[in-house]
Short mmCIF file of C-alpha atoms in Angstrom, two decimals:
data_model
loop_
_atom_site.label_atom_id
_atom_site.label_comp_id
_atom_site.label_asym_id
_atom_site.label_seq_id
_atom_site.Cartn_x
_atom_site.Cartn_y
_atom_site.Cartn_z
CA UNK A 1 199.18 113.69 153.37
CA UNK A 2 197.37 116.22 155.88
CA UNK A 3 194.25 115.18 157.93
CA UNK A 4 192.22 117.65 155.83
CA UNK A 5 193.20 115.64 152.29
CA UNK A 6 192.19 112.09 154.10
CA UNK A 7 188.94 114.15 155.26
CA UNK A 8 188.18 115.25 151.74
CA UNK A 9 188.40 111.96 150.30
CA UNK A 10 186.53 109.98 152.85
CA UNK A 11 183.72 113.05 151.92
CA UNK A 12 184.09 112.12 148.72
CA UNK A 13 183.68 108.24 148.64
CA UNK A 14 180.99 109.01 150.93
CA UNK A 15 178.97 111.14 148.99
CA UNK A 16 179.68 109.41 145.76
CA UNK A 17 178.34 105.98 146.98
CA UNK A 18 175.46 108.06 148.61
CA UNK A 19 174.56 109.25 145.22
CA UNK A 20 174.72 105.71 143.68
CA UNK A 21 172.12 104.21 146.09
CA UNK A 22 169.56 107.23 146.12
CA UNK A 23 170.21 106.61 142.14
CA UNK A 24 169.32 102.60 143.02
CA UNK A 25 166.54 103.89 144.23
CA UNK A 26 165.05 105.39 141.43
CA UNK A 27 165.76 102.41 139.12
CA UNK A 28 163.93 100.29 141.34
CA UNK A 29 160.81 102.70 141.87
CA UNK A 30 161.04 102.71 137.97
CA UNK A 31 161.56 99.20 136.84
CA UNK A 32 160.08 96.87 140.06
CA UNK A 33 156.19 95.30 139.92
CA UNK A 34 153.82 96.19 142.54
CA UNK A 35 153.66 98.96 144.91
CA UNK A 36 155.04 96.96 147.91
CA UNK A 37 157.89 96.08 145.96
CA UNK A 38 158.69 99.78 144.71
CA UNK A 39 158.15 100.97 148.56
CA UNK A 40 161.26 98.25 149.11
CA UNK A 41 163.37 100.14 146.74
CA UNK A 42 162.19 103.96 148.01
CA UNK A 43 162.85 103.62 151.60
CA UNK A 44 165.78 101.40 152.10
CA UNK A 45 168.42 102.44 149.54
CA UNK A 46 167.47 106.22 149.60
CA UNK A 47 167.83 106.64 153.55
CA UNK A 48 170.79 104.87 153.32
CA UNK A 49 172.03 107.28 150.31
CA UNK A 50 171.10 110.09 152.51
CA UNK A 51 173.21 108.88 155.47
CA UNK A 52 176.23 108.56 153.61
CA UNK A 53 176.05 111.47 151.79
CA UNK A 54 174.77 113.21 154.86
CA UNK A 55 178.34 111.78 156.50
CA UNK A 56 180.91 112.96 153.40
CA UNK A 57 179.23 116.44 153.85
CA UNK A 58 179.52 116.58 157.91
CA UNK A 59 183.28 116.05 157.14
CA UNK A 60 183.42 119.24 154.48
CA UNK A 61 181.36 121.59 156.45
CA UNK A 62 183.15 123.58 158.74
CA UNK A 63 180.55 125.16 160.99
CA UNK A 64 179.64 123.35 163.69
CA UNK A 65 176.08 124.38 163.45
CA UNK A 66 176.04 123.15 160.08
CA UNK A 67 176.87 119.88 161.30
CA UNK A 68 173.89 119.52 163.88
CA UNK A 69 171.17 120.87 161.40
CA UNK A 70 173.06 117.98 159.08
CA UNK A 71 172.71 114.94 161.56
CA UNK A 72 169.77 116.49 162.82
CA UNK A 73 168.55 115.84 159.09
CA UNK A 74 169.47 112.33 159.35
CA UNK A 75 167.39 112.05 162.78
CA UNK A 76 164.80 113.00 161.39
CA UNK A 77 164.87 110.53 158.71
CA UNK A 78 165.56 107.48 160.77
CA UNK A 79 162.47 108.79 162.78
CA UNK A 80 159.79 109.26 159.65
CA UNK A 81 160.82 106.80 157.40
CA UNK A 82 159.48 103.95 158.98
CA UNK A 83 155.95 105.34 160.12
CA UNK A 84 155.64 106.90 156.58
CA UNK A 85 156.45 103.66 154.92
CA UNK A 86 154.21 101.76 157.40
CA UNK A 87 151.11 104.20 156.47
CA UNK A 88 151.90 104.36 152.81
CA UNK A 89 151.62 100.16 152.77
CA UNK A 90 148.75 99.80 155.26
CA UNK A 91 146.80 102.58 153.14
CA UNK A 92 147.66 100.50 149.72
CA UNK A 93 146.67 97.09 151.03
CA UNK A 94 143.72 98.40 152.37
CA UNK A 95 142.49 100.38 149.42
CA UNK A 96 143.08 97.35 147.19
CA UNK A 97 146.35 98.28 145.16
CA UNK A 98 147.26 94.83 142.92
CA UNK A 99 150.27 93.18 144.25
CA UNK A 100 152.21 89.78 144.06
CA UNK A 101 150.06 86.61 146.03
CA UNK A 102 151.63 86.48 149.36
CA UNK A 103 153.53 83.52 150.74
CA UNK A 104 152.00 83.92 154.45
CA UNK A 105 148.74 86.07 154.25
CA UNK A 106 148.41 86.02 157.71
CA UNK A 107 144.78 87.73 157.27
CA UNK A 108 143.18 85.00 154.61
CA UNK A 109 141.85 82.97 156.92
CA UNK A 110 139.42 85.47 158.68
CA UNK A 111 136.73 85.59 155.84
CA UNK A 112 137.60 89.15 154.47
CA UNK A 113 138.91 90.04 151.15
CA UNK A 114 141.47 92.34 151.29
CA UNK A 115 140.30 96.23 151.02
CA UNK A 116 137.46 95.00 153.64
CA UNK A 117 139.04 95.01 156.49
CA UNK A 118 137.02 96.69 159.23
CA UNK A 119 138.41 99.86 160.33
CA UNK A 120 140.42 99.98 163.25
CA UNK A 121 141.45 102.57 165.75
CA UNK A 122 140.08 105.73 163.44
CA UNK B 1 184.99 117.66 145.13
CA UNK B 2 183.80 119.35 142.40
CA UNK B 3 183.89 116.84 139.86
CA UNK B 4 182.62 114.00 142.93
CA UNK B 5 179.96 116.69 143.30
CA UNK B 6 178.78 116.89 139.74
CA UNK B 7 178.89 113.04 139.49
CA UNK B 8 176.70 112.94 141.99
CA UNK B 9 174.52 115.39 141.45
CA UNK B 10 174.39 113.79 138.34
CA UNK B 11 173.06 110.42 139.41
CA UNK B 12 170.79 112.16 141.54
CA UNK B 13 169.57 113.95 138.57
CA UNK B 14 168.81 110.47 136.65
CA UNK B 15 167.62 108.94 139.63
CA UNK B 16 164.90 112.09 140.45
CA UNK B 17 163.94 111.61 136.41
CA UNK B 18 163.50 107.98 136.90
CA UNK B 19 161.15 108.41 140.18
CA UNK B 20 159.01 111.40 138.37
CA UNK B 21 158.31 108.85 135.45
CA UNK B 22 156.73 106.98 138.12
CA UNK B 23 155.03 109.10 139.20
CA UNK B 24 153.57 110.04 135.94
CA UNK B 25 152.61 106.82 135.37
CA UNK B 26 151.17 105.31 138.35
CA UNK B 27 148.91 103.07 138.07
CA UNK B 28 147.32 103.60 141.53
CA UNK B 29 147.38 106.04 144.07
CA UNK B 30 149.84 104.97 146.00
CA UNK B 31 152.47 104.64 144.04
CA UNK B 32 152.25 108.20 143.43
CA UNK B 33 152.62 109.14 146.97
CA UNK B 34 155.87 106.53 146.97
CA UNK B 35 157.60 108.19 144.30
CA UNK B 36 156.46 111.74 145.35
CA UNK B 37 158.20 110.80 149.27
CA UNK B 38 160.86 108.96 147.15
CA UNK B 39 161.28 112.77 145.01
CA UNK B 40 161.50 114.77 148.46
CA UNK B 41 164.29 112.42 149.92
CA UNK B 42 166.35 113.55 146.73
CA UNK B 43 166.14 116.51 147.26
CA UNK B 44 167.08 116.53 150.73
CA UNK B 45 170.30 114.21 149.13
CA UNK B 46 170.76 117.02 146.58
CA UNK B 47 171.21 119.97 149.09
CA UNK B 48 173.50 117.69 151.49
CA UNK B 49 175.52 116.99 148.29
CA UNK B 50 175.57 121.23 147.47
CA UNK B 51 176.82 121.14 151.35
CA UNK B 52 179.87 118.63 150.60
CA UNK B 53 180.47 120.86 147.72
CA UNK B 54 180.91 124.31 149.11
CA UNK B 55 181.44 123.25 152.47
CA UNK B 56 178.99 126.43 153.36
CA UNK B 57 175.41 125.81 154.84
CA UNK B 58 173.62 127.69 152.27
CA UNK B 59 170.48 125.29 151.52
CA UNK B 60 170.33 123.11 155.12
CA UNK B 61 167.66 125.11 156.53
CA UNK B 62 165.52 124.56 153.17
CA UNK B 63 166.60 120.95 153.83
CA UNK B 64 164.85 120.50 157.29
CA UNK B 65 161.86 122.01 156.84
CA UNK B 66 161.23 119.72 153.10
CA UNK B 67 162.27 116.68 155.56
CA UNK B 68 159.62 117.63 157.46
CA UNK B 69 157.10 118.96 155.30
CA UNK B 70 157.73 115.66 153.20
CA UNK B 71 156.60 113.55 156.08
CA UNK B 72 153.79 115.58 156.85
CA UNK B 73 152.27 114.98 153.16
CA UNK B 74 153.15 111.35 152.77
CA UNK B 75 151.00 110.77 156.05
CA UNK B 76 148.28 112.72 155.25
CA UNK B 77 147.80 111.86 151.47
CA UNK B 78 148.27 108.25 152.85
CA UNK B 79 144.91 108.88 155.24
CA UNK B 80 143.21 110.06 152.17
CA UNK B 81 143.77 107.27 150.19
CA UNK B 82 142.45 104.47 153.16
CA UNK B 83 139.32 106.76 153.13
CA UNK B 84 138.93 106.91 149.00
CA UNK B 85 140.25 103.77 147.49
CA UNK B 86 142.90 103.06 144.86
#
């Protein structure tokens, strides 16, 4: 068994389980409660997805440039992901989307509903 | 590959549907801009997956600038909505 063969089926486990998560994904964006529950099953799974199917096609391309503009793909992600999912849930808390009563709300106490909060640093 | 390939692409496929009944259906605001981000990202997956598949880099240039772009309208239709409500 050549190097290339083991390469082409570590690309393909990799992109195949890539491909089941970003799939995950959109089950749980379809089927979960609450909007802070459905960001839980965008970000996580599908930049996970991406990663591994990012991997399985670094391993098939044969271009090195190809490569960098891949991981540089994968940068990029690990960069955005969290500040987009940290703006998308500040903005729905604050604008009052429904969601599940909170264990620890650690914002109850202060005499504000939620959606009232004043604005800060805008 | 191929046939990994068309699984995939396949799941991605079901997975993409699944999001864009979401965001059909709402209810609020935001959950529109989480499956519209969430519709981006499989894209992205999708042209990685045509990369595995031909081993060419046909669609990666396509593929940074939606990454981009993507986070550029998730952050500004997130503004919006803390300015307009649900």
């Amino acid at each position: 068994m050549s190097i290339g063969t083991v390469a082409d089926v570590a690309a393909g486990v990799l992109v195949l389980t890539g491909a089941l998560l970003a799939l995950t994904a959109g089950i749980g964006v379809a089927r979960l409660g609450d909007v802070l529950d459905r960001m839980h099953a965008a970000t996580k799974p599908a930049t996970l997805g991406l990663v591994l199917v990012v991997a399985g096609a670094v391993l098939r391309v044969s271009d090195l440039a190809d490569a960098t503009k891949l991981v540089l793909v994968v940068v990029l992600q690990f960069l955005t992901a969290p500040v987009g999912a940290h703006l998308i849930g500040r903005a729905a808390l604050r604008s009052g989307a429904p969601h599940e009563p909170f264990v620890l709300d650690e914002r109850a106490g202060d005499g504000q509903a939620e959606g009232e909060l004043p604005d800060q640093g805008r | 590959m191929s046939a990994v390939a068309g699984v995939a692409l396949g799941a991605l496929a079901l997975g993409a549907a699944l999001t864009f009944v979401r965001l059909l259906r709402g209810p609020t605001l935001a959950d529109r801009i989480v499956a519209s981000d969430l519709l981006l990202t499989f894209l992205v997956t999708g042209a990685a997956v045509d990369a595995a598949r031909t081993g060419a880099g046909t669609y990666l240039e396509p593929m940074l600038v939606v990454a981009v772009l993507g986070f550029l309208g998730t952050s500004v239709l997130a503004r919006f909505l803390e300015g307009r409500g649900p």
